[in-house]
Amino acid sequence: MASYYNNETIIYLNGEFIRATEAKMDFYSQSLHYGYSVFEGIRSYKTEKGETKIFKAVDHFDRLKNSAEALNMPYTWDTDELIDITYDLLKRNNLQDAYIRPVVYAPANMSFNKNPESFIVIETWEMQPFLGEKLIKVMTSSFQRPNPKGFRIEAKAGGHYVNSILASQEAKAAGYDEALLTDINGYVAEGPGANVFYEKNGKLYTPPPGNILSGITRATVIEICDELGISIEEKLFTTDDLKQADAVFYCGTAAEVIGWNSLDETVFPATWENTISKKIQEAYKCKVTEKEYHKTTEPV
Ligand code: PMP
């Protein structure tokens, strides 16, 4: 198992910076029993200039607030304040390239009633960028994404991730790197923790919001397409449509932009190095490290 902390690691817990090994949490918390929590997955990068920069910090902490509100969890924190706290936390842990995990959780409560308050913890650990250069083998999952009429699908809620865990474990047990989940109508939705795009004849496609967590990286990819003059369309498509693609990639804060080798038995025909998807991957790397890149699809 990965090691997320040691005896020196500091976390932020409800107004205090304390050692991870000394942190306590209530085992009667409604969050532990029912998966009733919200969280974020954020990254910081060492920039070209050597500074530490949390990528799209405002978007992430705003989403944390929106997720909490979608689940009727009291939310009393201010985005700017949480960002300052997170930079402080990174410094205290001597981290630049890091993963940042805030979690908002509920007090002791075995009922389903609303709580008078929520708690917050922010944890961070080292994460080196761009390790996943290899193309991944993806399996169409037997699991569908949660029904948007059964959950606040746009919220990043702890309980939703039981679905992600089931799908990811199923794919790995079958010898694949990752799963692809469909929505309740059988259209392609997303990965367990990433959004999907495909490239066909020089154009990109991705599922529209509605049955997905429409990610911050997804929005960044769309931004990059605008900058590079690449046409991008949101539309519903099936796994059969996807198997006709030239190239496919997943994108997410943790995954960054990662190309696919195959879906089930179908290997994608384009050489990754020659795809538009690869250009987007490169542009994404530049954006997170604040490196200049040529805002054109011409060779750089
Ligand atoms: N979909 C799901 C289900 C996710 O868990 C994530 C990761 N947060 C994403 C998509 C990608 O979101 P983001 O780009 O904001 O990390």
Tab-separated table of C-alpha atoms in Angstrom, residues 123-249:
chain	number	residue	atom	x	y	z
A	123	GLU	CA	-4.313	16.105	3.982
A	124	THR	CA	-1.481	16.304	1.484
A	125	TRP	CA	1.190	13.943	0.210
A	126	GLU	CA	3.885	13.959	-2.413
A	127	MET	CA	2.867	13.155	-5.969
A	128	GLN	CA	5.255	13.361	-8.871
A	129	PRO	CA	3.670	14.715	-12.057
A	130	PHE	CA	3.408	12.918	-15.405
A	131	LEU	CA	4.323	9.403	-14.409
A	132	GLY	CA	1.618	7.886	-16.584
A	133	GLU	CA	3.204	8.224	-20.001
A	134	LYS	CA	2.237	4.729	-21.021
A	135	LEU	CA	-1.066	4.117	-22.777
A	136	ILE	CA	-3.682	2.316	-20.703
A	137	LYS	CA	-5.836	-0.719	-21.440
A	138	VAL	CA	-9.443	-0.027	-20.527
A	139	MET	CA	-12.358	-2.395	-19.953
A	140	THR	CA	-16.049	-1.598	-20.375
A	141	SER	CA	-17.370	-2.048	-16.861
A	142	SER	CA	-20.356	-4.163	-15.921
A	143	PHE	CA	-21.158	-1.321	-13.483
A	144	GLN	CA	-23.037	1.807	-14.536
A	145	ARG	CA	-22.544	5.234	-12.987
A	146	PRO	CA	-25.045	6.142	-10.237
A	147	ASN	CA	-28.486	7.252	-11.327
A	148	PRO	CA	-28.541	11.091	-11.287
A	149	LYS	CA	-32.060	10.849	-9.891
A	150	GLY	CA	-30.740	8.817	-6.955
A	151	PHE	CA	-27.724	10.969	-6.114
A	152	ARG	CA	-26.438	14.525	-6.484
A	153	ILE	CA	-24.185	13.307	-9.259
A	154	GLU	CA	-22.523	16.728	-9.694
A	155	ALA	CA	-21.289	16.594	-6.088
A	156	LYS	CA	-18.009	14.927	-5.210
A	157	ALA	CA	-19.460	12.822	-2.412
A	158	GLY	CA	-17.694	10.021	-0.570
A	159	GLY	CA	-20.491	7.488	-1.055
A	160	HIS	CA	-20.401	7.786	-4.844
A	161	TYR	CA	-16.951	6.264	-4.809
A	162	VAL	CA	-18.181	2.810	-3.831
A	163	ASN	CA	-19.276	2.677	-7.473
A	164	SER	CA	-15.792	3.774	-8.605
A	165	ILE	CA	-14.075	1.208	-6.373
A	166	LEU	CA	-16.259	-1.643	-7.673
A	167	ALA	CA	-15.635	-0.716	-11.308
A	168	SER	CA	-11.908	-0.179	-10.910
A	169	GLN	CA	-11.375	-3.408	-8.960
A	170	GLU	CA	-13.380	-5.387	-11.509
A	171	ALA	CA	-11.235	-4.024	-14.367
A	172	LYS	CA	-7.954	-4.690	-12.561
A	173	ALA	CA	-9.014	-8.232	-11.611
A	174	ALA	CA	-9.649	-8.867	-15.323
A	175	GLY	CA	-6.118	-7.680	-16.213
A	176	TYR	CA	-6.936	-4.156	-17.427
A	177	ASP	CA	-5.558	-0.852	-16.157
A	178	GLU	CA	-8.877	0.896	-15.691
A	179	ALA	CA	-12.653	0.734	-16.192
A	180	LEU	CA	-15.028	2.738	-18.382
A	181	LEU	CA	-18.554	3.161	-17.050
A	182	THR	CA	-21.739	3.791	-18.959
A	183	ASP	CA	-24.685	5.868	-17.739
A	184	ILE	CA	-28.128	4.534	-16.852
A	185	ASN	CA	-29.151	4.770	-20.519
A	186	GLY	CA	-26.140	2.807	-21.730
A	187	TYR	CA	-24.176	5.744	-23.136
A	188	VAL	CA	-20.512	6.246	-22.261
A	189	ALA	CA	-20.255	8.281	-19.062
A	190	GLU	CA	-16.772	8.418	-17.517
A	191	GLY	CA	-14.071	6.520	-15.684
A	192	PRO	CA	-14.074	5.762	-11.951
A	193	GLY	CA	-12.158	9.026	-11.395
A	194	ALA	CA	-11.700	10.698	-14.769
A	195	ASN	CA	-13.590	12.111	-17.755
A	196	VAL	CA	-13.271	10.658	-21.251
A	197	PHE	CA	-12.567	12.312	-24.627
A	198	TYR	CA	-12.112	10.745	-28.032
A	199	GLU	CA	-10.508	11.986	-31.213
A	200	LYS	CA	-11.895	11.202	-34.655
A	201	ASN	CA	-10.823	12.842	-37.925
A	202	GLY	CA	-9.189	15.779	-36.188
A	203	LYS	CA	-12.085	16.553	-33.891
A	204	LEU	CA	-12.703	15.828	-30.192
A	205	TYR	CA	-15.836	14.503	-28.515
A	206	THR	CA	-16.843	14.133	-24.866
A	207	PRO	CA	-20.102	13.291	-23.062
A	208	PRO	CA	-22.176	16.320	-21.944
A	209	PRO	CA	-22.839	17.075	-18.248
A	210	GLY	CA	-25.851	15.268	-16.785
A	211	ASN	CA	-24.638	11.779	-16.000
A	212	ILE	CA	-21.030	12.623	-15.130
A	213	LEU	CA	-18.906	14.571	-12.698
A	214	SER	CA	-17.993	17.278	-15.144
A	215	GLY	CA	-14.403	17.727	-14.050
A	216	ILE	CA	-12.102	20.692	-13.719
A	217	THR	CA	-9.547	18.951	-15.958
A	218	ARG	CA	-12.319	18.382	-18.531
A	219	ALA	CA	-12.986	22.141	-18.462
A	220	THR	CA	-9.232	22.751	-18.848
A	221	VAL	CA	-9.073	20.443	-21.870
A	222	ILE	CA	-11.953	22.370	-23.444
A	223	GLU	CA	-10.060	25.624	-22.696
A	224	ILE	CA	-6.955	24.186	-24.402
A	225	CYS	CA	-9.047	23.177	-27.443
A	226	ASP	CA	-10.299	26.769	-27.692
A	227	GLU	CA	-6.748	28.102	-27.476
A	228	LEU	CA	-5.396	25.649	-30.060
A	229	GLY	CA	-8.364	25.997	-32.417
A	230	ILE	CA	-9.336	22.321	-32.055
A	231	SER	CA	-13.026	21.660	-32.505
A	232	ILE	CA	-14.721	19.914	-29.627
A	233	GLU	CA	-18.271	18.655	-29.359
A	234	GLU	CA	-20.227	17.438	-26.331
A	235	LYS	CA	-22.431	14.539	-27.341
A	236	LEU	CA	-23.733	11.187	-26.159
A	237	PHE	CA	-22.071	8.138	-27.692
A	238	THR	CA	-21.855	4.401	-27.102
A	239	THR	CA	-18.888	2.119	-26.512
A	240	ASP	CA	-19.346	0.909	-30.113
A	241	ASP	CA	-18.916	4.518	-31.316
A	242	LEU	CA	-15.886	4.863	-29.077
A	243	LYS	CA	-14.284	1.793	-30.640
A	244	GLN	CA	-14.276	3.644	-33.991
A	245	ALA	CA	-12.120	6.460	-32.557
A	246	ASP	CA	-8.601	7.300	-33.736
A	247	ALA	CA	-7.458	7.948	-30.157
A	248	VAL	CA	-8.992	8.209	-26.680
A	249	PHE	CA	-7.862	9.709	-23.397
